[in-house]
Amino acid sequence: MPVSPYLHFDRAAWSELRNATPLTLSAEDVAQLRGLNEALSLDEVAEVYLPLSRLLNLYVAKAQELFRVTDAFLGKPAAMVPFVIGIAGSVAVGKSTTARVLQALLSRWPDHPKVDLVTTDGFLYPNRVLEARGLMRRKGFPESYDQRRLLRFVADIKSGREGVTAPVYSHLSYDIVPDEVITVSKPDILILEGLNVLQRGGAERAFVSDFFDFSIYVDADEALLHSWYTERFLKLKETAFRRPESYFHHLASLSDERAREVASSIWREINLVNLRENIAPTRERARLILRKGADHRVQAVHLRKL
Ligand SMILES: Nc1ncnc2c1ncn2[C@@H]1O[C@H](COP(=O)(O)OP(=O)(O)OP(=O)(O)O)[C@@H](O)[C@H]1O
Ligand SMILES: CC(C)(CO)[C@@H](O)C(=O)NCCC(=O)O
């Protein structure tokens, strides 16, 4: 049998590892976490995400020590270096939810209260550029992102720069929002979430993941991903698509059956192809893999030891 670089935990074994977590959730925290995603169960937070936040807290403390060692070696005053966590995985696997839960949990640890969250969606080229390059049906593929700008962004944050800006993407208009940016200033931790964060390639000599201190791949079977994508599409049909400014407004009046077909064809022709060609092959680059089953329940965790 080939040697695996990962330690494998089933859910029960993993949840044991929260035992020493001196972190309890107040009623207010619970309400806050509920607000992130009403489908997220609190068992999930306690059994999966609390142990993960404990592990990350230990890594952050060690990394801060190492950065200080380098400064001491250089004879420089100690400077704070942001700890960067990348979260990768397919469309609809739940990257944003995982990122928000971790942001909420990590910001409660006393030694790193400022946890910022950025999605790589903002680095997609605007539709105008994608249209000109014939890439409107390749959104999410490597060539649909301004990879240089994304790399610059992460490098700037890592180097301790203040006021680093990122463009903003709107799922409602399905496009970059003109003249809007988010600003990140010296966070203790930056969580960068996106399909592409573990990808390497293109013309650049450095990769976004060169700046990661930890990385997570959220994983699930294709059939589950397909159903999560379709369910979310149907939910959006009843909500966001009804707004006239929605890019998919013309789909709001479809029957559920027809909407399911439209969602399935977008899934098959765009997101599944991207998953197979560009996203799934990056899974084994992650430090930790969260393996989800039905209802988004994490069934197993794989932690890289080598
Ligand atoms: N832990 C969870 N428990 C229950 N439901 C979840 C969980 N995580 C995600 N979901 C549901 O799965 C769907 C996709 O989640 P989310 O938007 O977080 O995914 P994503 O990977 O960021 O997707 P995309 O890349 O398409 O934006 C949503 O409908 C969300 O409510
Ligand atoms: C914006 C991305 C690429 C990533 O979040 C994705 O949500 C997307 O829009 N994919 C293109 C096909 C689709 O509309 O699902």
Tab-separated table of N, CA, C and O in Angstrom, residues 181-230:
chain	number	residue	atom	x	y	z
A	181	VAL	N	-14.793	48.297	-3.781
A	181	VAL	CA	-13.671	47.449	-3.347
A	181	VAL	C	-13.872	47.081	-1.887
A	181	VAL	O	-14.617	47.751	-1.172
A	182	ILE	N	-13.239	45.995	-1.464
A	182	ILE	CA	-13.135	45.778	-0.032
A	182	ILE	C	-11.672	45.997	0.352
A	182	ILE	O	-10.766	45.748	-0.436
A	183	THR	N	-11.500	46.497	1.584
A	183	THR	CA	-10.156	46.850	2.031
A	183	THR	C	-9.756	45.945	3.177
A	183	THR	O	-10.533	45.725	4.109
A	184	VAL	N	-8.548	45.413	3.093
A	184	VAL	CA	-8.023	44.541	4.146
A	184	VAL	C	-6.779	45.205	4.720
A	184	VAL	O	-5.875	45.582	3.976
A	185	SER	N	-6.774	45.384	6.053
A	185	SER	CA	-5.648	46.050	6.698
A	185	SER	C	-5.081	45.218	7.820
A	185	SER	O	-5.705	45.097	8.868
A	186	LYS	N	-3.940	44.670	7.608
A	186	LYS	CA	-3.209	43.958	8.648
A	186	LYS	C	-4.066	43.067	9.538
A	186	LYS	O	-4.116	43.266	10.752
A	187	PRO	N	-4.720	42.077	8.961
A	187	PRO	CA	-5.478	41.159	9.824
A	187	PRO	C	-4.507	40.229	10.553
A	187	PRO	O	-3.379	40.040	10.105
A	188	ASP	N	-4.940	39.669	11.686
A	188	ASP	CA	-4.147	38.616	12.326
A	188	ASP	C	-4.226	37.363	11.464
A	188	ASP	O	-3.260	36.633	11.312
A	189	ILE	N	-5.432	37.124	10.937
A	189	ILE	CA	-5.648	35.965	10.061
A	189	ILE	C	-6.423	36.427	8.830
A	189	ILE	O	-7.382	37.198	8.940
A	190	LEU	N	-6.024	35.958	7.658
A	190	LEU	CA	-6.815	36.162	6.450
A	190	LEU	C	-7.290	34.798	5.970
A	190	LEU	O	-6.482	33.875	5.806
A	191	ILE	N	-8.593	34.660	5.743
A	191	ILE	CA	-9.122	33.444	5.118
A	191	ILE	C	-9.424	33.799	3.665
A	191	ILE	O	-10.188	34.722	3.391
A	192	LEU	N	-8.805	33.084	2.742
A	192	LEU	CA	-9.031	33.323	1.316
A	192	LEU	C	-9.751	32.101	0.761
A	192	LEU	O	-9.222	30.991	0.795
A	193	GLU	N	-10.967	32.332	0.260
A	193	GLU	CA	-11.814	31.207	-0.138
A	193	GLU	C	-12.084	31.274	-1.633
A	193	GLU	O	-12.377	32.348	-2.156
A	194	GLY	N	-11.948	30.141	-2.339
A	194	GLY	CA	-12.258	30.133	-3.769
A	194	GLY	C	-11.870	28.815	-4.401
A	194	GLY	O	-11.021	28.092	-3.894
A	195	LEU	N	-12.523	28.530	-5.543
A	195	LEU	CA	-12.278	27.250	-6.219
A	195	LEU	C	-10.817	27.080	-6.572
A	195	LEU	O	-10.317	25.966	-6.693
A	196	ASN	N	-10.176	28.220	-6.821
A	196	ASN	CA	-8.881	28.207	-7.503
A	196	ASN	C	-7.682	28.394	-6.581
A	196	ASN	O	-6.575	28.512	-7.075
A	197	VAL	N	-7.890	28.434	-5.261
A	197	VAL	CA	-6.772	28.887	-4.419
A	197	VAL	C	-5.593	27.912	-4.341
A	197	VAL	O	-4.515	28.309	-3.933
A	198	LEU	N	-5.810	26.646	-4.722
A	198	LEU	CA	-4.675	25.710	-4.673
A	198	LEU	C	-4.092	25.450	-6.058
A	198	LEU	O	-3.249	24.583	-6.240
A	199	GLN	N	-4.589	26.225	-7.050
A	199	GLN	CA	-4.119	25.974	-8.420
A	199	GLN	C	-2.755	26.589	-8.679
A	199	GLN	O	-2.414	27.637	-8.123
A	200	ARG	N	-2.003	25.903	-9.523
A	200	ARG	CA	-0.709	26.430	-9.948
A	200	ARG	C	-0.721	26.403	-11.453
A	200	ARG	O	-1.338	25.543	-12.060
A	201	GLY	N	-0.028	27.317	-12.059
A	201	GLY	CA	-0.024	27.321	-13.518
A	201	GLY	C	-0.096	28.739	-14.000
A	201	GLY	O	0.092	29.673	-13.224
A	202	GLY	N	-0.381	28.906	-15.272
A	202	GLY	CA	-0.412	30.237	-15.847
A	202	GLY	C	1.009	30.749	-15.993
A	202	GLY	O	1.982	30.019	-15.817
A	203	ALA	N	1.103	32.028	-16.281
A	203	ALA	CA	2.408	32.597	-16.615
A	203	ALA	C	3.234	32.963	-15.375
A	203	ALA	O	4.419	33.231	-15.462
A	204	GLU	N	2.558	32.992	-14.207
A	204	GLU	CA	3.254	33.489	-13.019
A	204	GLU	C	4.260	32.466	-12.493
A	204	GLU	O	4.063	31.270	-12.601
A	205	ARG	N	5.295	32.975	-11.865
A	205	ARG	CA	6.285	32.083	-11.287
A	205	ARG	C	5.959	31.749	-9.829
A	205	ARG	O	6.485	30.809	-9.265
A	206	ALA	N	5.112	32.586	-9.221
A	206	ALA	CA	4.688	32.291	-7.851
A	206	ALA	C	3.202	31.951	-7.881
A	206	ALA	O	2.504	32.272	-8.842
A	207	PHE	N	2.730	31.274	-6.854
A	207	PHE	CA	1.320	30.890	-6.783
A	207	PHE	C	0.732	31.448	-5.493
A	207	PHE	O	1.448	31.635	-4.519
A	208	VAL	N	-0.568	31.663	-5.525
A	208	VAL	CA	-1.250	32.177	-4.339
A	208	VAL	C	-0.934	31.295	-3.127
A	208	VAL	O	-0.687	31.777	-2.027
A	209	SER	N	-0.892	29.970	-3.374
A	209	SER	CA	-0.703	29.050	-2.250
A	209	SER	C	0.697	29.138	-1.636
A	209	SER	O	0.915	28.659	-0.528
A	210	ASP	N	1.644	29.800	-2.339
A	210	ASP	CA	2.965	30.029	-1.726
A	210	ASP	C	2.832	30.861	-0.450
A	210	ASP	O	3.718	30.839	0.404
A	211	PHE	N	1.754	31.629	-0.359
A	211	PHE	CA	1.589	32.529	0.790
A	211	PHE	C	0.698	31.930	1.872
A	211	PHE	O	0.384	32.589	2.849
A	212	PHE	N	0.274	30.686	1.677
A	212	PHE	CA	-0.612	30.078	2.677
A	212	PHE	C	0.177	29.483	3.834
A	212	PHE	O	1.200	28.835	3.642
A	213	ASP	N	-0.364	29.676	5.042
A	213	ASP	CA	0.183	29.003	6.220
A	213	ASP	C	-0.605	27.733	6.510
A	213	ASP	O	-0.142	26.871	7.253
A	214	PHE	N	-1.812	27.647	5.951
A	214	PHE	CA	-2.633	26.449	6.128
A	214	PHE	C	-3.634	26.420	4.973
A	214	PHE	O	-4.023	27.470	4.455
A	215	SER	N	-4.047	25.206	4.560
A	215	SER	CA	-5.049	25.141	3.496
A	215	SER	C	-6.019	23.991	3.751
A	215	SER	O	-5.660	22.963	4.328
A	216	ILE	N	-7.246	24.227	3.314
A	216	ILE	CA	-8.332	23.263	3.536
A	216	ILE	C	-9.018	23.003	2.196
A	216	ILE	O	-9.289	23.950	1.446
A	217	TYR	N	-9.287	21.734	1.888
A	217	TYR	CA	-10.070	21.393	0.697
A	217	TYR	C	-11.375	20.793	1.182
A	217	TYR	O	-11.378	19.821	1.947
A	218	VAL	N	-12.497	21.371	0.785
A	218	VAL	CA	-13.795	20.837	1.167
A	218	VAL	C	-14.247	19.914	0.036
A	218	VAL	O	-14.357	20.325	-1.120
A	219	ASP	N	-14.498	18.637	0.398
A	219	ASP	CA	-14.673	17.590	-0.598
A	219	ASP	C	-16.018	16.893	-0.441
A	219	ASP	O	-16.507	16.723	0.681
A	220	ALA	N	-16.627	16.497	-1.559
A	220	ALA	CA	-17.849	15.681	-1.526
A	220	ALA	C	-17.993	14.989	-2.878
A	220	ALA	O	-17.397	15.430	-3.869
A	221	ASP	N	-18.783	13.915	-2.922
A	221	ASP	CA	-19.006	13.205	-4.181
A	221	ASP	C	-19.711	14.104	-5.198
A	221	ASP	O	-20.539	14.944	-4.823
A	222	GLU	N	-19.418	13.838	-6.470
A	222	GLU	CA	-20.024	14.633	-7.543
A	222	GLU	C	-21.553	14.637	-7.479
A	222	GLU	O	-22.193	15.659	-7.727
A	223	ALA	N	-22.147	13.466	-7.155
A	223	ALA	CA	-23.620	13.382	-7.157
A	223	ALA	C	-24.212	14.312	-6.092
A	223	ALA	O	-25.231	14.977	-6.318
A	224	LEU	N	-23.557	14.392	-4.931
A	224	LEU	CA	-24.036	15.294	-3.878
A	224	LEU	C	-23.876	16.746	-4.319
A	224	LEU	O	-24.781	17.568	-4.134
A	225	LEU	N	-22.736	17.035	-4.913
A	225	LEU	CA	-22.490	18.414	-5.359
A	225	LEU	C	-23.542	18.841	-6.371
A	225	LEU	O	-24.075	19.950	-6.300
A	226	HIS	N	-23.856	17.953	-7.299
A	226	HIS	CA	-24.886	18.227	-8.303
A	226	HIS	C	-26.214	18.562	-7.599
A	226	HIS	O	-26.878	19.546	-7.920
A	227	SER	N	-26.561	17.749	-6.609
A	227	SER	CA	-27.856	17.990	-5.955
A	227	SER	C	-27.812	19.278	-5.122
A	227	SER	O	-28.782	20.033	-5.107
A	228	TRP	N	-26.692	19.581	-4.495
A	228	TRP	CA	-26.615	20.841	-3.725
A	228	TRP	C	-26.697	22.054	-4.656
A	228	TRP	O	-27.316	23.056	-4.342
A	229	TYR	N	-26.049	21.925	-5.827
A	229	TYR	CA	-26.094	23.035	-6.792
A	229	TYR	C	-27.531	23.262	-7.249
A	229	TYR	O	-28.024	24.387	-7.288
A	230	THR	N	-28.227	22.170	-7.569
A	230	THR	CA	-29.597	22.273	-8.089
A	230	THR	C	-30.548	22.809	-7.015
A	230	THR	O	-31.375	23.683	-7.286
